[in-house]
């Protein structure tokens, strides 16, 4: 959960990298809730905004 406190922007930031990896896995499993959260995190990172804490919690918890 340490990513929740990090402010990273851009696709290459840790939050964006993790979201892309989780998005791949969630797509394979058909997990629409996680897919939507990943898309919002990726979108926020691409816009240079901080992703919502709730979305980051879903993304980080996916493999946990």
Coordinates of C-alpha atoms in Angstrom, one line a residue:
X1 CA 0.0 0.0 0.0
X2 CA 3.0 2.3 -0.1
X3 CA 2.0 3.4 -3.5
X4 CA -1.0 5.2 -2.1
X5 CA 1.2 7.9 -0.6
X6 CA 3.4 8.4 -3.6
X7 CA 2.6 11.1 -6.1
X8 CA 3.7 9.8 -9.4
X9 CA 2.6 11.1 -12.8
X10 CA 3.2 10.0 -16.3
X11 CA 2.7 6.5 -17.8
X12 CA 6.2 5.5 -16.7
X13 CA 5.6 6.1 -13.0
X14 CA 5.2 3.2 -10.6
X15 CA 1.4 3.7 -10.3
X16 CA 1.0 3.6 -14.1
X17 CA 3.3 0.6 -14.5
X18 CA 1.4 -1.4 -11.9
X19 CA -1.9 -0.3 -13.3
X20 CA -0.9 -1.6 -16.8
X21 CA 0.2 -5.0 -15.3
X22 CA -3.0 -5.3 -13.3
X23 CA -5.1 -4.3 -16.3
X24 CA -3.6 -7.2 -18.3
X25 CA -4.3 -9.7 -15.6
X26 CA -7.8 -8.3 -14.8
X27 CA -8.7 -8.5 -18.5
X28 CA -7.7 -12.1 -18.6
X29 CA -9.9 -12.8 -15.7
X30 CA -12.8 -10.6 -16.8
X31 CA -12.7 -8.6 -13.5
X32 CA -14.6 -5.5 -14.7
X33 CA -14.3 -3.7 -11.3
X34 CA -10.6 -3.9 -11.4
X35 CA -10.4 -3.1 -15.1
X36 CA -12.4 0.1 -14.5
X37 CA -10.1 1.1 -11.6
X38 CA -7.0 0.5 -13.7
X39 CA -8.3 2.6 -16.5
X40 CA -9.0 5.5 -14.1
X41 CA -5.5 5.2 -12.6
X42 CA -3.9 5.1 -16.0
X43 CA -6.0 8.1 -17.2
X44 CA -5.1 10.1 -14.1
X45 CA -1.4 9.3 -14.6
X46 CA -1.5 10.3 -18.3
X47 CA -3.2 13.6 -17.4
X48 CA -0.6 14.3 -14.7
X49 CA -3.2 14.0 -11.9
X50 CA -3.1 12.0 -8.8
X51 CA -5.2 8.8 -9.0
X52 CA -8.0 8.4 -6.5
X53 CA -6.9 6.6 -3.4
X54 CA -9.8 4.1 -3.7
X55 CA -8.8 3.2 -7.3
X56 CA -5.1 2.7 -6.2
X57 CA -6.3 0.5 -3.3
X58 CA -8.1 -1.8 -5.8
X59 CA -5.1 -1.9 -8.1
X60 CA -2.6 -2.6 -5.4
X61 CA -4.8 -5.2 -3.7
X62 CA -5.3 -7.2 -6.9
X63 CA -2.3 -9.4 -6.4
X64 CA -2.4 -9.2 -2.6

